[in-house]
Amino acid sequence: MSSPYLLVISACLLIAVFAYHSFKPTSIYLIDFSCYQPPDFLRSPISNFIEHLNLSGIFDRECLDLQQKILERSGIGDDACVPVTVHEIPPHSSLSASREETHDILFTVVQDLFSKHKIDPKSIDILVSNCSLFCPSPSITSIIINKFGMRSNIKSFSLSGMGCSAGLLSINLVKDLMKIHSGSLALVLSMEAVSPNGYKGKCKSMLIANTIFRMGGAAILLSNREQDRDKAKYKLQHLIRTHLGSDNESYESVMQEVDEEGLVGVALSKQLVKVASKALKINVVELGPKVLPYSEQLKYIISFIKRKWGKDKKEKEVYTPNFKKAFEHFCIHAGGRAIIEGVEKHLKLEKEDGEASRTTLYRYGNTSSSSLWYELQYLEAKGRMKKGDRVWQIGFGSGFKANSAVWKCISEIDSREKNAWSDRIHLYPVCGDASG
């Protein structure tokens, strides 16, 4: 064969190889994750919490009765924890208290991951943190870089104001960064500081947040390096984001604002569950075609056509696909009892499908963006996560946002591995219904 032909063939091969590597989807592997387990002395049993509110002398009888009523119906149990300063009478809120809480949670979970996998902090290429209401300077990522001595050229991002869905937003940011930066190791940190966010006023919509948020956080180790595939637990399949900020009702459903007395709090609208349902519906419409078998998609399309143009007016609602044909497990943000039950109703799930979420709410309370990771860890500790299983994480947050992440388990999960549930996993679920 003459040399010109060889040159042409070689050039074509080079182009083909370049095109393959350029357009090949980036695989995102979840190597492992760690959830913070507060010490038992930080437990805040419901009776103690109510007594604490009474002794603080901050609230009048009407506000106390409302918070007690919410607490008793919240689905939160006696093992959920609050920071040391919140145990004080009256609760102490300061910058130093917030820093101390952040250090306690994040230093613990990061060290746990690094020690377990013998990770050199200098090997971390991307660092992303999310904490909605506590935004110190230097930033949270700077605090971690300083503590663990990370590289000077690390790509770090601190997200704030993103609400309870920020954990999946952080994963999405890492996913996008890894499209550009191949061979990277990333660390994601998700938490919400409870210390600085207690509301001391009389606005009913702001008092709700006092009762449901608890102490917690998680660290997630991600990679797009092929050599990490064999030791990774999960592989990211899909990540879908929905933002309804252009709709005023949605935008105002979770809002940090100042009350008539000049006190800052987070107001939760009565329309919150309705807004969450609307956001989830839009999110599901985009996710469904990517994950559902064709048979379920066809049933939905036929039902939609009948509902829209059919002569039979008895067809009152469009068919809800059976998502259990697409996923073995569901992790619904443990934002509250109403949110979990609302998602179960919207997706026509059974009560056992929401067990991980309901049990997480019961033991740990609403830990904001990290709740999804406590739920996934619960499934692991129960021995339910099997190689090949798919899990759907559903997050909600202010804005209003609904985010979905789909992971596929790619390794054998050892249920005996120590995690935030190991010490008392045998106690759950409580009487088959962790929400009481």
Tab-separated table of C-alpha atoms in Angstrom:
chain	number	residue	atom	x	y	z
A	1	MET	CA	0.000	0.000	0.000
A	2	SER	CA	1.398	3.393	-0.993
A	3	SER	CA	2.360	5.908	1.646
A	4	PRO	CA	-0.395	8.487	0.778
A	5	TYR	CA	-3.049	5.871	1.541
A	6	LEU	CA	-1.333	5.006	4.838
A	7	LEU	CA	-1.289	8.674	5.761
A	8	VAL	CA	-5.004	9.024	5.002
A	9	ILE	CA	-5.854	5.897	7.014
A	10	SER	CA	-3.696	7.039	9.933
A	11	ALA	CA	-5.310	10.476	9.895
A	12	CYS	CA	-8.796	8.931	9.868
A	13	LEU	CA	-7.903	6.695	12.802
A	14	LEU	CA	-6.537	9.649	14.762
A	15	ILE	CA	-9.704	11.644	14.046
A	16	ALA	CA	-11.869	8.683	15.097
A	17	VAL	CA	-9.945	8.220	18.352
A	18	PHE	CA	-10.117	11.958	19.079
A	19	ALA	CA	-13.861	12.045	18.355
A	20	TYR	CA	-14.473	9.011	20.577
A	21	HIS	CA	-12.690	10.550	23.553
A	22	SER	CA	-14.197	13.999	22.925
A	23	PHE	CA	-17.816	12.868	22.763
A	24	LYS	CA	-17.696	9.871	25.093
A	25	PRO	CA	-19.906	10.577	28.154
A	26	THR	CA	-17.921	11.173	31.330
A	27	SER	CA	-18.514	8.476	33.933
A	28	ILE	CA	-18.990	9.830	37.464
A	29	TYR	CA	-18.255	7.316	40.205
A	30	LEU	CA	-19.304	7.668	43.826
A	31	ILE	CA	-16.421	6.013	45.656
A	32	ASP	CA	-17.928	6.393	49.122
A	33	PHE	CA	-19.635	8.841	51.472
A	34	SER	CA	-19.716	9.551	55.189
A	35	CYS	CA	-22.567	10.920	57.331
A	36	TYR	CA	-22.065	12.707	60.624
A	37	GLN	CA	-23.288	10.923	63.723
A	38	PRO	CA	-23.655	13.393	66.612
A	39	PRO	CA	-22.689	12.165	70.087
A	40	ASP	CA	-25.605	11.027	72.238
A	41	PHE	CA	-25.202	13.914	74.682
A	42	LEU	CA	-26.478	16.243	71.930
A	43	ARG	CA	-29.786	14.367	71.688
A	44	SER	CA	-32.851	16.566	72.039
A	45	PRO	CA	-35.878	14.418	72.950
A	46	ILE	CA	-39.213	16.011	72.097
A	47	SER	CA	-40.151	16.460	75.774
A	48	ASN	CA	-36.796	18.164	76.459
A	49	PHE	CA	-37.154	20.331	73.381
A	50	ILE	CA	-40.583	21.540	74.504
A	51	GLU	CA	-39.376	22.117	78.076
A	52	HIS	CA	-36.389	24.027	76.711
A	53	LEU	CA	-38.694	26.302	74.686
A	54	ASN	CA	-40.748	26.999	77.820
A	55	LEU	CA	-37.714	27.752	80.020
A	56	SER	CA	-36.054	30.010	77.445
A	57	GLY	CA	-38.573	32.753	78.154
A	58	ILE	CA	-38.502	33.852	74.515
A	59	PHE	CA	-41.984	32.846	73.352
A	60	ASP	CA	-45.509	33.624	74.499
A	61	ARG	CA	-48.030	30.841	75.159
A	62	GLU	CA	-49.524	30.906	71.668
A	63	CYS	CA	-46.099	30.481	70.012
A	64	LEU	CA	-45.138	27.743	72.474
A	65	ASP	CA	-48.351	25.802	71.838
A	66	LEU	CA	-47.890	26.070	68.078
A	67	GLN	CA	-44.305	24.777	68.194
A	68	GLN	CA	-45.301	21.946	70.511
A	69	LYS	CA	-48.111	20.957	68.149
A	70	ILE	CA	-45.761	20.965	65.155
A	71	LEU	CA	-43.119	18.960	67.030
A	72	GLU	CA	-45.572	16.275	68.117
A	73	ARG	CA	-46.749	15.815	64.525
A	74	SER	CA	-43.365	16.269	62.850
A	75	GLY	CA	-42.324	12.628	62.644
A	76	ILE	CA	-39.048	13.466	64.425
A	77	GLY	CA	-37.990	11.138	67.226
A	78	ASP	CA	-36.017	11.520	70.445
A	79	ASP	CA	-32.581	10.678	68.981
A	80	ALA	CA	-32.346	13.748	66.709
A	81	CYS	CA	-29.643	16.164	67.836
A	82	VAL	CA	-28.952	19.910	68.046
A	83	PRO	CA	-25.607	21.696	68.637
A	84	VAL	CA	-24.316	22.428	72.133
A	85	THR	CA	-25.234	26.115	71.992
A	86	VAL	CA	-28.872	25.307	71.175
A	87	HIS	CA	-29.045	23.297	74.421
A	88	GLU	CA	-28.206	26.456	76.378
A	89	ILE	CA	-30.983	28.525	77.985
A	90	PRO	CA	-31.603	30.762	76.208
A	91	PRO	CA	-30.056	29.296	73.023
A	92	HIS	CA	-26.762	30.972	72.155
A	93	SER	CA	-26.278	32.195	68.605
A	94	SER	CA	-22.960	33.631	67.436
A	95	LEU	CA	-20.409	33.431	64.642
A	96	SER	CA	-18.072	31.379	66.833
A	97	ALA	CA	-20.880	28.915	67.666
A	98	SER	CA	-21.682	28.494	63.975
A	99	ARG	CA	-18.015	27.946	63.131
A	100	GLU	CA	-17.686	25.397	65.925
A	101	GLU	CA	-20.700	23.443	64.659
A	102	THR	CA	-19.378	23.526	61.073
A	103	HIS	CA	-15.921	22.383	62.165
A	104	ASP	CA	-17.320	19.576	64.295
A	105	ILE	CA	-19.452	18.150	61.487
A	106	LEU	CA	-17.240	18.609	58.443
A	107	PHE	CA	-13.876	17.811	60.029
A	108	THR	CA	-15.352	14.548	61.318
A	109	VAL	CA	-16.896	13.318	58.035
A	110	VAL	CA	-13.928	14.376	55.881
A	111	GLN	CA	-11.425	12.707	58.206
A	112	ASP	CA	-13.574	9.583	58.221
A	113	LEU	CA	-13.477	9.350	54.417
A	114	PHE	CA	-9.772	10.141	54.140
A	115	SER	CA	-8.800	7.609	56.805
A	116	LYS	CA	-11.023	4.850	55.465
A	117	HIS	CA	-9.711	5.121	51.900
A	118	LYS	CA	-6.195	6.340	52.725
A	119	ILE	CA	-6.753	9.521	50.724
A	120	ASP	CA	-3.995	12.139	50.628
A	121	PRO	CA	-5.799	15.524	50.950
A	122	LYS	CA	-3.451	16.876	48.277
A	123	SER	CA	-4.950	14.392	45.780
A	124	ILE	CA	-8.334	16.187	45.862
A	125	ASP	CA	-8.762	18.178	42.643
A	126	ILE	CA	-12.266	19.623	43.170
A	127	LEU	CA	-13.882	20.729	46.427
A	128	VAL	CA	-17.532	21.850	46.656
A	129	SER	CA	-19.424	22.765	49.828
A	130	ASN	CA	-23.040	23.729	50.326
A	131	CYS	CA	-24.526	25.359	53.412
A	132	SER	CA	-27.544	27.526	52.766
A	133	LEU	CA	-27.735	30.002	55.664
A	134	PHE	CA	-24.224	30.072	57.127
A	135	CYS	CA	-21.789	31.743	54.743
A	136	PRO	CA	-18.599	32.715	56.629
A	137	SER	CA	-15.496	34.423	55.349
A	138	PRO	CA	-13.105	32.722	54.737
A	139	SER	CA	-15.512	30.303	53.068
A	140	ILE	CA	-16.320	26.782	54.200
A	141	THR	CA	-14.145	25.289	51.449
A	142	SER	CA	-11.260	27.524	52.628
A	143	ILE	CA	-11.764	26.199	56.166
A	144	ILE	CA	-11.405	22.626	54.850
A	145	ILE	CA	-8.409	23.481	52.657
A	146	ASN	CA	-6.682	25.043	55.660
A	147	LYS	CA	-7.516	22.197	58.036
A	148	PHE	CA	-6.370	19.375	55.748
A	149	GLY	CA	-3.568	21.128	53.863
A	150	MET	CA	-4.941	20.787	50.345
A	151	ARG	CA	-3.209	21.966	47.158
A	152	SER	CA	-3.003	25.624	46.169
A	153	ASN	CA	-4.466	24.913	42.712
A	154	ILE	CA	-7.532	23.027	43.970
A	155	LYS	CA	-10.797	24.082	42.288
A	156	SER	CA	-13.036	25.079	45.196
A	157	PHE	CA	-16.620	26.355	45.308
A	158	SER	CA	-18.786	27.302	48.298
A	159	LEU	CA	-22.529	27.352	47.569
A	160	SER	CA	-24.979	29.206	49.809
A	161	GLY	CA	-28.658	30.164	49.750
A	162	MET	CA	-29.528	27.101	47.647
A	163	GLY	CA	-31.752	25.398	50.238
A	164	CYS	CA	-32.196	21.726	50.997
A	165	SER	CA	-31.662	20.652	47.385
A	166	ALA	CA	-28.107	22.029	47.310
A	167	GLY	CA	-26.541	18.596	47.850
A	168	LEU	CA	-27.616	17.416	44.404
A	169	LEU	CA	-26.732	20.824	42.945
A	170	SER	CA	-23.203	20.265	44.238
A	171	ILE	CA	-23.086	16.859	42.570
A	172	ASN	CA	-24.273	18.489	39.347
A	173	LEU	CA	-21.524	21.121	39.578
A	174	VAL	CA	-18.898	18.397	40.009
A	175	LYS	CA	-20.405	16.502	37.071
A	176	ASP	CA	-20.062	19.564	34.821
A	177	LEU	CA	-16.526	20.293	36.017
A	178	MET	CA	-15.479	16.715	35.346
A	179	LYS	CA	-16.501	17.063	31.704
A	180	ILE	CA	-13.561	19.449	31.391
A	181	HIS	CA	-11.157	18.093	33.993
A	182	SER	CA	-10.483	14.429	33.315
A	183	GLY	CA	-8.793	12.193	35.873
A	184	SER	CA	-10.171	14.189	38.819
A	185	LEU	CA	-11.032	13.349	42.400
A	186	ALA	CA	-13.766	15.490	43.966
A	187	LEU	CA	-15.044	16.026	47.492
A	188	VAL	CA	-18.572	17.352	48.121
A	189	LEU	CA	-19.627	18.607	51.566
A	190	SER	CA	-23.313	19.046	52.442
A	191	MET	CA	-24.681	20.480	55.679
A	192	GLU	CA	-26.794	23.199	57.273
A	193	ALA	CA	-25.734	25.070	60.402
A	194	VAL	CA	-28.467	25.016	63.043
A	195	SER	CA	-26.720	27.289	65.582
A	196	PRO	CA	-27.279	30.656	63.866
A	197	ASN	CA	-30.780	30.086	62.544
A	198	GLY	CA	-33.153	29.939	65.501
A	199	TYR	CA	-36.097	32.344	65.143
A	200	LYS	CA	-37.188	34.217	68.270
A	201	GLY	CA	-40.230	36.089	66.980
A	202	LYS	CA	-43.972	35.494	66.734
A	203	CYS	CA	-44.533	34.926	63.007
A	204	LYS	CA	-46.187	31.503	62.724
A	205	SER	CA	-44.746	30.659	59.300
A	206	MET	CA	-41.233	31.246	60.665
A	207	LEU	CA	-41.682	29.182	63.827
A	208	ILE	CA	-41.977	25.950	61.836
A	209	ALA	CA	-38.266	25.954	60.961
A	210	ASN	CA	-37.405	26.068	64.698
A	211	THR	CA	-38.943	22.645	65.204
A	212	ILE	CA	-37.805	20.526	62.229
A	213	PHE	CA	-34.126	21.257	61.548
A	214	ARG	CA	-31.477	19.176	63.280
A	215	MET	CA	-27.714	18.719	63.275
A	216	GLY	CA	-26.107	16.696	60.471
A	217	GLY	CA	-23.876	16.673	57.429
A	218	ALA	CA	-22.206	14.465	54.831
A	219	ALA	CA	-19.030	14.185	52.765
A	220	ILE	CA	-19.169	12.523	49.338
A	221	LEU	CA	-16.108	11.331	47.397
A	222	LEU	CA	-16.495	11.341	43.596
A	223	SER	CA	-14.192	10.442	40.730
A	224	ASN	CA	-14.113	10.275	36.939
A	225	ARG	CA	-10.939	8.154	36.927
A	226	GLU	CA	-11.352	4.713	35.415
A	227	GLN	CA	-8.995	3.211	38.005
A	228	ASP	CA	-11.584	4.088	40.666
A	229	ARG	CA	-14.403	2.146	39.019
A	230	ASP	CA	-13.625	-1.132	40.802
A	231	LYS	CA	-13.644	0.425	44.268
A	232	ALA	CA	-16.618	2.756	43.713
A	233	LYS	CA	-20.021	1.996	45.236
A	234	TYR	CA	-22.206	3.769	42.674
A	235	LYS	CA	-22.190	5.245	39.189
A	236	LEU	CA	-24.200	8.359	38.340
A	237	GLN	CA	-26.831	7.617	35.688
A	238	HIS	CA	-28.866	10.821	35.474
A	239	LEU	CA	-29.167	14.207	37.188
A	240	ILE	CA	-32.167	16.413	36.422
A	241	ARG	CA	-32.691	19.941	37.796
A	242	THR	CA	-35.939	21.916	37.890
A	243	HIS	CA	-36.166	25.573	38.975
A	244	LEU	CA	-39.513	27.375	39.367
A	245	GLY	CA	-38.071	30.736	40.403
A	246	SER	CA	-40.017	32.580	37.696
A	247	ASP	CA	-43.291	31.644	39.427
A	248	ASN	CA	-43.986	33.957	42.402
A	249	GLU	CA	-45.870	31.380	44.473
A	250	SER	CA	-42.977	28.936	44.117
A	251	TYR	CA	-40.326	31.602	44.683
A	252	GLU	CA	-41.965	32.764	47.921
A	253	SER	CA	-42.730	29.294	49.335
A	254	VAL	CA	-39.464	29.188	51.338
A	255	MET	CA	-38.160	32.658	52.104
A	256	GLN	CA	-35.659	34.105	54.558
A	257	GLU	CA	-37.020	37.476	55.620
A	258	VAL	CA	-37.416	39.977	58.433
A	259	ASP	CA	-40.603	40.044	60.516
A	260	GLU	CA	-42.424	43.098	61.873
A	261	GLU	CA	-40.143	43.188	64.916
A	262	GLY	CA	-36.987	43.167	62.813
A	263	LEU	CA	-36.157	39.522	63.572
A	264	VAL	CA	-34.800	37.283	60.807
A	265	GLY	CA	-36.321	33.873	60.102
A	266	VAL	CA	-37.170	31.434	57.340
A	267	ALA	CA	-40.858	31.520	56.429
A	268	LEU	CA	-42.448	28.333	55.087
A	269	SER	CA	-45.571	28.952	53.015
A	270	LYS	CA	-48.802	26.970	53.410
A	271	GLN	CA	-48.466	26.257	49.678
A	272	LEU	CA	-45.126	24.481	50.133
A	273	VAL	CA	-46.399	20.936	49.544
A	274	LYS	CA	-48.400	22.095	46.516
A	275	VAL	CA	-45.331	23.867	45.093
A	276	ALA	CA	-43.127	20.832	45.719
A	277	SER	CA	-45.654	18.646	43.898
A	278	LYS	CA	-45.669	21.017	40.923
A	279	ALA	CA	-41.866	21.099	40.741
A	280	LEU	CA	-41.637	17.320	41.052
A	281	LYS	CA	-44.157	16.844	38.244
A	282	ILE	CA	-42.051	18.938	35.862
A	283	ASN	CA	-38.889	17.152	36.968
A	284	VAL	CA	-40.467	13.727	36.459
A	285	VAL	CA	-41.651	14.597	32.944
A	286	GLU	CA	-38.000	15.156	31.994
A	287	LEU	CA	-36.620	12.202	33.928
A	288	GLY	CA	-39.291	9.645	32.966
A	289	PRO	CA	-38.255	9.023	29.320
A	290	LYS	CA	-34.673	8.440	30.453
A	291	VAL	CA	-35.464	5.736	33.003
A	292	LEU	CA	-38.894	4.161	32.433
A	293	PRO	CA	-39.380	1.021	30.312
A	294	TYR	CA	-41.173	1.654	27.005
A	295	SER	CA	-44.275	-0.171	28.265
A	296	GLU	CA	-44.776	2.393	31.040
A	297	GLN	CA	-44.093	5.307	28.705
A	298	LEU	CA	-46.667	3.956	26.242
A	299	LYS	CA	-49.314	3.652	28.968
A	300	TYR	CA	-48.662	7.260	29.937
A	301	ILE	CA	-48.894	8.513	26.326
A	302	ILE	CA	-52.160	6.628	25.666
A	303	SER	CA	-53.640	7.919	28.915
A	304	PHE	CA	-52.568	11.475	28.080
A	305	ILE	CA	-54.138	11.302	24.609
A	306	LYS	CA	-57.398	9.942	26.019
A	307	ARG	CA	-57.473	12.644	28.680
A	308	LYS	CA	-56.726	15.404	26.166
A	309	TRP	CA	-58.669	14.427	23.089
A	310	GLY	CA	-60.682	11.311	23.902
A	311	LYS	CA	-64.460	11.187	23.874
A	312	ASP	CA	-64.565	9.317	27.163
A	313	LYS	CA	-64.691	12.105	29.719
A	314	LYS	CA	-64.499	9.590	32.582
A	315	GLU	CA	-60.717	9.554	32.139
A	316	LYS	CA	-60.145	12.023	34.979
A	317	GLU	CA	-56.380	11.829	35.423
A	318	VAL	CA	-53.343	10.872	33.400
A	319	TYR	CA	-51.787	7.502	34.198
A	320	THR	CA	-48.938	7.681	36.704
A	321	PRO	CA	-46.099	5.393	35.553
A	322	ASN	CA	-44.951	2.644	37.869
A	323	PHE	CA	-41.542	3.963	38.872
A	324	LYS	CA	-40.775	0.759	40.744
A	325	LYS	CA	-40.098	-0.724	37.312
A	326	ALA	CA	-37.273	1.801	36.950
A	327	PHE	CA	-35.897	1.912	40.529
A	328	GLU	CA	-35.413	-0.501	43.383
A	329	HIS	CA	-35.022	2.248	45.987
A	330	PHE	CA	-36.273	5.773	46.690
A	331	CYS	CA	-34.624	8.493	48.785
A	332	ILE	CA	-37.069	11.383	49.267
A	333	HIS	CA	-35.765	14.497	51.008
A	334	ALA	CA	-36.657	14.187	54.691
A	335	GLY	CA	-37.950	17.745	54.836
A	336	GLY	CA	-40.986	16.813	56.867
A	337	ARG	CA	-43.772	14.297	57.155
A	338	ALA	CA	-46.009	16.165	54.688
A	339	ILE	CA	-43.282	16.314	52.022
A	340	ILE	CA	-42.582	12.574	52.206
A	341	GLU	CA	-46.257	11.653	52.146
A	342	GLY	CA	-46.881	14.131	49.324
A	343	VAL	CA	-44.216	12.555	47.101
A	344	GLU	CA	-45.472	9.055	47.886
A	345	LYS	CA	-48.974	10.129	46.877
A	346	HIS	CA	-47.835	11.934	43.723
A	347	LEU	CA	-45.750	8.966	42.511
A	348	LYS	CA	-48.242	6.395	43.817
A	349	LEU	CA	-45.596	4.714	45.958
A	350	GLU	CA	-46.240	2.341	48.837
A	351	LYS	CA	-45.440	3.358	52.388
A	352	GLU	CA	-42.443	0.994	52.496
A	353	ASP	CA	-40.927	2.828	49.520
A	354	GLY	CA	-40.544	5.882	51.750
A	355	GLU	CA	-39.166	3.953	54.721
A	356	ALA	CA	-35.593	5.257	54.379
A	357	SER	CA	-36.850	8.848	54.256
A	358	ARG	CA	-39.344	8.459	57.089
A	359	THR	CA	-36.799	6.705	59.304
A	360	THR	CA	-34.133	9.326	58.590
A	361	LEU	CA	-36.591	12.059	59.591
A	362	TYR	CA	-37.381	10.128	62.774
A	363	ARG	CA	-33.792	9.535	63.886
A	364	TYR	CA	-31.920	12.555	62.518
A	365	GLY	CA	-34.633	15.144	61.799
A	366	ASN	CA	-34.426	17.430	58.787
A	367	THR	CA	-30.677	17.739	58.156
A	368	SER	CA	-31.324	19.741	54.986
A	369	SER	CA	-29.161	18.825	51.967
A	370	SER	CA	-27.461	15.909	53.713
A	371	SER	CA	-30.697	13.994	54.426
A	372	LEU	CA	-30.525	12.082	51.130
A	373	TRP	CA	-27.171	10.610	52.132
A	374	TYR	CA	-28.458	9.440	55.525
A	375	GLU	CA	-31.261	7.698	53.629
A	376	LEU	CA	-28.879	5.980	51.227
A	377	GLN	CA	-26.731	4.906	54.168
A	378	TYR	CA	-29.831	3.504	55.877
A	379	LEU	CA	-30.523	1.295	52.845
A	380	GLU	CA	-26.916	0.074	52.965
A	381	ALA	CA	-27.037	-0.650	56.703
A	382	LYS	CA	-30.275	-2.608	56.243
A	383	GLY	CA	-28.561	-4.786	53.616
A	384	ARG	CA	-31.086	-3.829	50.948
A	385	MET	CA	-28.710	-2.281	48.425
A	386	LYS	CA	-27.573	-4.933	45.952
A	387	LYS	CA	-25.201	-4.738	43.006
A	388	GLY	CA	-27.179	-3.603	39.955
A	389	ASP	CA	-29.870	-1.807	42.005
A	390	ARG	CA	-30.926	1.698	40.990
A	391	VAL	CA	-31.786	4.399	43.515
A	392	TRP	CA	-33.646	7.658	42.920
A	393	GLN	CA	-32.695	10.602	45.133
A	394	ILE	CA	-35.304	13.396	45.162
A	395	GLY	CA	-34.315	16.760	46.618
A	396	PHE	CA	-36.335	19.932	47.203
A	397	GLY	CA	-35.152	23.412	48.088
A	398	SER	CA	-35.936	27.101	48.188
A	399	GLY	CA	-36.209	28.933	44.919
A	400	PHE	CA	-38.210	26.675	44.375
A	401	LYS	CA	-36.168	23.710	43.157
A	402	ALA	CA	-36.709	19.981	42.634
A	403	ASN	CA	-33.680	17.892	41.720
A	404	SER	CA	-33.300	14.216	40.889
A	405	ALA	CA	-30.202	12.027	40.895
A	406	VAL	CA	-30.202	8.419	39.736
A	407	TRP	CA	-27.394	6.134	40.885
A	408	LYS	CA	-26.645	2.545	39.965
A	409	CYS	CA	-24.975	0.320	42.543
A	410	ILE	CA	-21.866	-1.185	40.900
A	411	SER	CA	-20.341	-3.090	43.820
A	412	GLU	CA	-21.267	-5.464	46.596
A	413	ILE	CA	-22.297	-3.399	49.637
A	414	ASP	CA	-21.288	-4.759	53.031
A	415	SER	CA	-24.153	-4.016	55.432
A	416	ARG	CA	-21.789	-4.604	58.378
A	417	GLU	CA	-19.633	-1.646	57.382
A	418	LYS	CA	-19.658	0.998	60.108
A	419	ASN	CA	-21.776	4.052	59.338
A	420	ALA	CA	-24.161	6.527	60.999
A	421	TRP	CA	-26.779	3.780	61.489
A	422	SER	CA	-24.631	0.856	62.628
A	423	ASP	CA	-25.073	1.262	66.378
A	424	ARG	CA	-28.868	0.863	66.332
A	425	ILE	CA	-30.007	-0.179	62.860
A	426	HIS	CA	-31.819	-3.127	64.463
A	427	LEU	CA	-34.242	-0.679	66.103
A	428	TYR	CA	-35.629	0.592	62.800
A	429	PRO	CA	-38.152	1.066	61.365
A	430	VAL	CA	-40.111	1.875	64.517
A	431	CYS	CA	-43.238	-0.327	64.688
A	432	GLY	CA	-43.292	-0.359	60.874
A	433	ASP	CA	-43.911	3.400	60.803
A	434	ALA	CA	-41.073	5.687	61.794
A	435	SER	CA	-43.270	8.746	61.599
A	436	GLY	CA	-45.200	7.649	64.667
